[in-house]
Coordinates of C-alpha atoms in Angstrom, one line a residue:
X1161 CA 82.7 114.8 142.9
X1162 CA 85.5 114.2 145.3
X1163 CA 88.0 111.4 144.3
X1164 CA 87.8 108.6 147.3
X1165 CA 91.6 107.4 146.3
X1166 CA 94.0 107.7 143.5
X1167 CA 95.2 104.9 141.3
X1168 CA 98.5 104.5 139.7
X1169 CA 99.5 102.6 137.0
X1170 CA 102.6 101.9 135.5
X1171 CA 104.5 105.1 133.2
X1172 CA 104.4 102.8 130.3
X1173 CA 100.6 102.5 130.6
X1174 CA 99.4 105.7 131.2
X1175 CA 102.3 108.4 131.3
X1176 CA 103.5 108.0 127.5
X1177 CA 103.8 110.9 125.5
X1178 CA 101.6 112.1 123.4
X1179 CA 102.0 110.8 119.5
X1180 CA 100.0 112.6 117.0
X1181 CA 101.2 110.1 114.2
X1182 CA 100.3 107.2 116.0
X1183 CA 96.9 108.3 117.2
X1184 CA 96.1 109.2 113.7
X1185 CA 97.2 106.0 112.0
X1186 CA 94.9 104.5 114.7
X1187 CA 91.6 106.5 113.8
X1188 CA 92.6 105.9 110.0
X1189 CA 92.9 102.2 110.6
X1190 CA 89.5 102.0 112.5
X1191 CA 87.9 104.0 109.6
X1192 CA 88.9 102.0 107.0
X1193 CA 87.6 98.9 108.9
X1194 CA 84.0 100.3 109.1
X1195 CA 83.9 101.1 105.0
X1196 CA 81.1 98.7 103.4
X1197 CA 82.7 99.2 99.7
X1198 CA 79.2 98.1 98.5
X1199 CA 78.9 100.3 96.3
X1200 CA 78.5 98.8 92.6
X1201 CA 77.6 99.9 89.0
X1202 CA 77.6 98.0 85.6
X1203 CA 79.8 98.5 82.8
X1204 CA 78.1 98.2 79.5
X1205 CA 78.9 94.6 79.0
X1206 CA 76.8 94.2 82.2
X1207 CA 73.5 96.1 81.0
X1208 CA 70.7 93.7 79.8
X1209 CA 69.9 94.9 76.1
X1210 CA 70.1 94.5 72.6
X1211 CA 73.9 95.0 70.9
X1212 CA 72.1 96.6 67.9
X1213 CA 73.6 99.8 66.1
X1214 CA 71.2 102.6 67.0
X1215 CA 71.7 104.2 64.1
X1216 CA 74.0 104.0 60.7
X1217 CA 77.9 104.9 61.6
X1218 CA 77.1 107.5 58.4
X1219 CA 74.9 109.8 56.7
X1220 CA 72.8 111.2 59.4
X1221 CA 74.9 114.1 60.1
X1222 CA 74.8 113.3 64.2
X1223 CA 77.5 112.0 65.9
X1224 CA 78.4 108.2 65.9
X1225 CA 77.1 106.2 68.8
X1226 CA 77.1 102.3 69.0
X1227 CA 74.4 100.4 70.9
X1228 CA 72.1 101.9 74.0
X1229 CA 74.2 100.5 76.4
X1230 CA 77.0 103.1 75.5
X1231 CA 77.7 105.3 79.2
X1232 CA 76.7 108.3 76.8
X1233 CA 73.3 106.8 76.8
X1234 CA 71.0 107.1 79.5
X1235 CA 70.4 103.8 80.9
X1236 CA 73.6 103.0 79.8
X1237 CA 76.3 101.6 81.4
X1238 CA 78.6 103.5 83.8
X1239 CA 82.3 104.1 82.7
X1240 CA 84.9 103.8 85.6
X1241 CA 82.2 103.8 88.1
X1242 CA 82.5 102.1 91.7
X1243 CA 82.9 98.2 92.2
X1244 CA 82.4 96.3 95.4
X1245 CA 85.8 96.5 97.1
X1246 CA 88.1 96.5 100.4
X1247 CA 89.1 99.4 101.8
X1248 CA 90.4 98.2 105.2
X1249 CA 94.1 98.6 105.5
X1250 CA 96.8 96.9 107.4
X1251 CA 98.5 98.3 110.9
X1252 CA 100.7 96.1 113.2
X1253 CA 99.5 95.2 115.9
X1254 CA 101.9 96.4 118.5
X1255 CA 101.3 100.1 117.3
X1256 CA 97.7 99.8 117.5
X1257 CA 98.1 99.0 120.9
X1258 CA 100.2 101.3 121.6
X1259 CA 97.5 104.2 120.5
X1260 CA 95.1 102.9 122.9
X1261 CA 97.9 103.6 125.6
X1262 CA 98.8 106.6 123.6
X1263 CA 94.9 107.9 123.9
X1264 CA 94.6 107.1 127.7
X1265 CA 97.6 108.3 128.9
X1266 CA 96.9 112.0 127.1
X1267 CA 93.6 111.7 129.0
X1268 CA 95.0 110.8 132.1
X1269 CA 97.6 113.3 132.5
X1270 CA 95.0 116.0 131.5
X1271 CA 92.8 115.0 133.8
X1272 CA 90.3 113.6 131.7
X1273 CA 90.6 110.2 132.9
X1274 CA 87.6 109.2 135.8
X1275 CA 88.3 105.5 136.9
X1276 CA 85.0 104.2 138.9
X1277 CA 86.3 101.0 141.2
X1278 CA 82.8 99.9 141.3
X1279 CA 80.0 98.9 138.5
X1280 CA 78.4 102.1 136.8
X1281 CA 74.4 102.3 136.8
X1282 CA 71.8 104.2 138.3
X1283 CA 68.8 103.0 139.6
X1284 CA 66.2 104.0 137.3
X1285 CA 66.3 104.4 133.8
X1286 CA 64.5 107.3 133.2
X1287 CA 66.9 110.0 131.4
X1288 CA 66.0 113.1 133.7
X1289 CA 68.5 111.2 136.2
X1290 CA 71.0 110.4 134.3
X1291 CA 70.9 114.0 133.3
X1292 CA 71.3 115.7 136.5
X1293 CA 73.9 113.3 137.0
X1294 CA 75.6 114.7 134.3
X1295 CA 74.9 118.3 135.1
X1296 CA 75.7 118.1 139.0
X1297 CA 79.4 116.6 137.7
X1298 CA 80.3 118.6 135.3
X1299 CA 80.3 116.1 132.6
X1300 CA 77.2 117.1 130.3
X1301 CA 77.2 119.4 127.3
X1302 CA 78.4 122.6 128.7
X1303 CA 82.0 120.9 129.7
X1304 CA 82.6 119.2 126.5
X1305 CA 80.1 115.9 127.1
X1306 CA 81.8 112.3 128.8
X1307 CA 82.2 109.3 127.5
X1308 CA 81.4 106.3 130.0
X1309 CA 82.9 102.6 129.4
X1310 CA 81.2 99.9 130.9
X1311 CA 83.1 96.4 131.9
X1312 CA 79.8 95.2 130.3
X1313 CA 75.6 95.8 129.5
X1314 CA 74.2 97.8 132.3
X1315 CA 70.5 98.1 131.4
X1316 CA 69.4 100.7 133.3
X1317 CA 72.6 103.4 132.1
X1318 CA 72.4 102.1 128.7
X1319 CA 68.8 103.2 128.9
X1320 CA 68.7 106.3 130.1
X1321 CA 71.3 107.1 128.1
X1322 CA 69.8 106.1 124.9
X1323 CA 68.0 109.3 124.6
X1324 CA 70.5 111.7 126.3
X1325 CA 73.3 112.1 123.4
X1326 CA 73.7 115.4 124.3
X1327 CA 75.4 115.1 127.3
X1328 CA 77.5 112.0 126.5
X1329 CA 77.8 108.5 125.3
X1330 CA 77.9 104.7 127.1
X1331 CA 79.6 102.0 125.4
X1332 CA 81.0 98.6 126.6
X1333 CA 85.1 97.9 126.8
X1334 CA 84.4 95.8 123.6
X1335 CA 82.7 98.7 121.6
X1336 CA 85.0 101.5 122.2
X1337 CA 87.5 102.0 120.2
X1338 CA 90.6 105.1 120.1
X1339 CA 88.9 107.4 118.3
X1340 CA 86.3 107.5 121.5
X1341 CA 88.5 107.9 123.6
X1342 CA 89.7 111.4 121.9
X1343 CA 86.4 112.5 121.0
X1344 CA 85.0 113.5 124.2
X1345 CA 85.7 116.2 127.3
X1346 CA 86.6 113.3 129.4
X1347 CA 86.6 109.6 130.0
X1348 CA 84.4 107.8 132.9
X1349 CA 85.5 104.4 132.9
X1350 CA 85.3 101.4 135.6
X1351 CA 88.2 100.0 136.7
X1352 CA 87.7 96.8 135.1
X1353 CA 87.2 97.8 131.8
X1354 CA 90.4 99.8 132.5
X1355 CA 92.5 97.2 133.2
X1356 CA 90.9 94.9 130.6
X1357 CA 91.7 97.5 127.9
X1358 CA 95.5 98.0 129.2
X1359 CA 95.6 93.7 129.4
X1360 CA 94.2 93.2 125.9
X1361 CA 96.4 96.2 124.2
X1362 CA 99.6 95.4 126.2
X1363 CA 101.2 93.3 123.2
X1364 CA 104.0 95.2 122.5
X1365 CA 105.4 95.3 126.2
X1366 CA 106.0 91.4 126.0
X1367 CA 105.3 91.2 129.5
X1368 CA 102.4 91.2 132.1
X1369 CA 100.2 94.2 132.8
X1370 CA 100.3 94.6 136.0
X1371 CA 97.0 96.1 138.9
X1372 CA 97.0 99.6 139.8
X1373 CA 98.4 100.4 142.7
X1374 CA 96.9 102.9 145.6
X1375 CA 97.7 105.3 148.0

């Protein structure tokens, strides 16, 4: 594929350098956010059953064991077992921005970084296209799988895609996050959701992003 023009964007945008610590705190921060902490057991108090002794404290020559809802007990309760919980930690905002920045200018400076000025779909949604497409490019599973990013829905792509995994992965500017954007060989994005990403994650520049320029 032959690039019709190139795009430049401002050095703050897409030239920073690259910051491992940053990125990281990023992918950490999205974890956390995805963590159910559902996970619940119940502490003796909790178990429904009789308080009764199950046997004397002495004489039996066994060891001495209070009711059956002891954690010793099966069916018992559990001792320092799990409770329902929060595990999504805190990162301000202006450095979570700048990761996204921080993520697309590493692609973009490697190369990695495909901006499409015009919507992304095919016309049918049968995955044998979308494959070759993949294939012909370069972008399928032999050169590291792509990662396109949508402005919005495209029914057709999203389709055909659905059942092609191996070669790559379609999400919408509101679904991706940074650890997408690293995981991939490369990036294929439309300049909309480009732009859109760079306007929404722009809040520690204090000023207005800016449209690409071209040549």
């Amino acid at each position: 594929m032959e690039p019709l023009r190139f795009a430049y964007y401002p050095a703050n945008h897409l030239q920073l350098p690259l910051r491992r610590d940053i990125l990281h705190r990023a992918v950490i921060y999205e974890a956390d956010m995805t963590r159910q902490g559902t996970a619940s057991t119940k502490w003796r108090s909790q178990v429904h059953g009789s308080n009764r002794k199950i046997r004397p404290q002495k004489g039996t020559g066994r060891a001495r064991l209070g009711d059956k809802k002891s954690p010793m007990l099966r069916g018992g309760g559990v001792a320092f077992g799990p409770h329902p919980r929060d595990f999504s930690t805190k990162l301000p905002r202006k450095i979570y921005d700048l990761a996204w920045r921080t993520a697309l200018s590493y692609r973009y400076m490697r190369g990695e970084l495909i901006i499409v000025n015009k919507g992304v779909d095919i016309e049918i949604d049968e995955p044998k296209w979308i494959r070759q497409i993949m294939v012909r490019n370069h972008w399928g599973r032999v050169d590291g799988r792509s990662l396109i990013v949508t402005e919005d829905q495209r029914s057709n792509l999203f389709t055909a895609m659905a059942t092609s995994g191996k070669h790559g992965l379609v999400k919408t500017e509101e679904d991706v996050d940074v650890k997408d954007l690293l995981e991939m060989g490369r990036i294929i994005i439309e300049k909309t959701a480009l732009d859109g990403i760079l306007k929404h994650h722009s809040s520690d520049l204090n000023r207005t992003v800016p449209s690409a320029t071209y040549d």
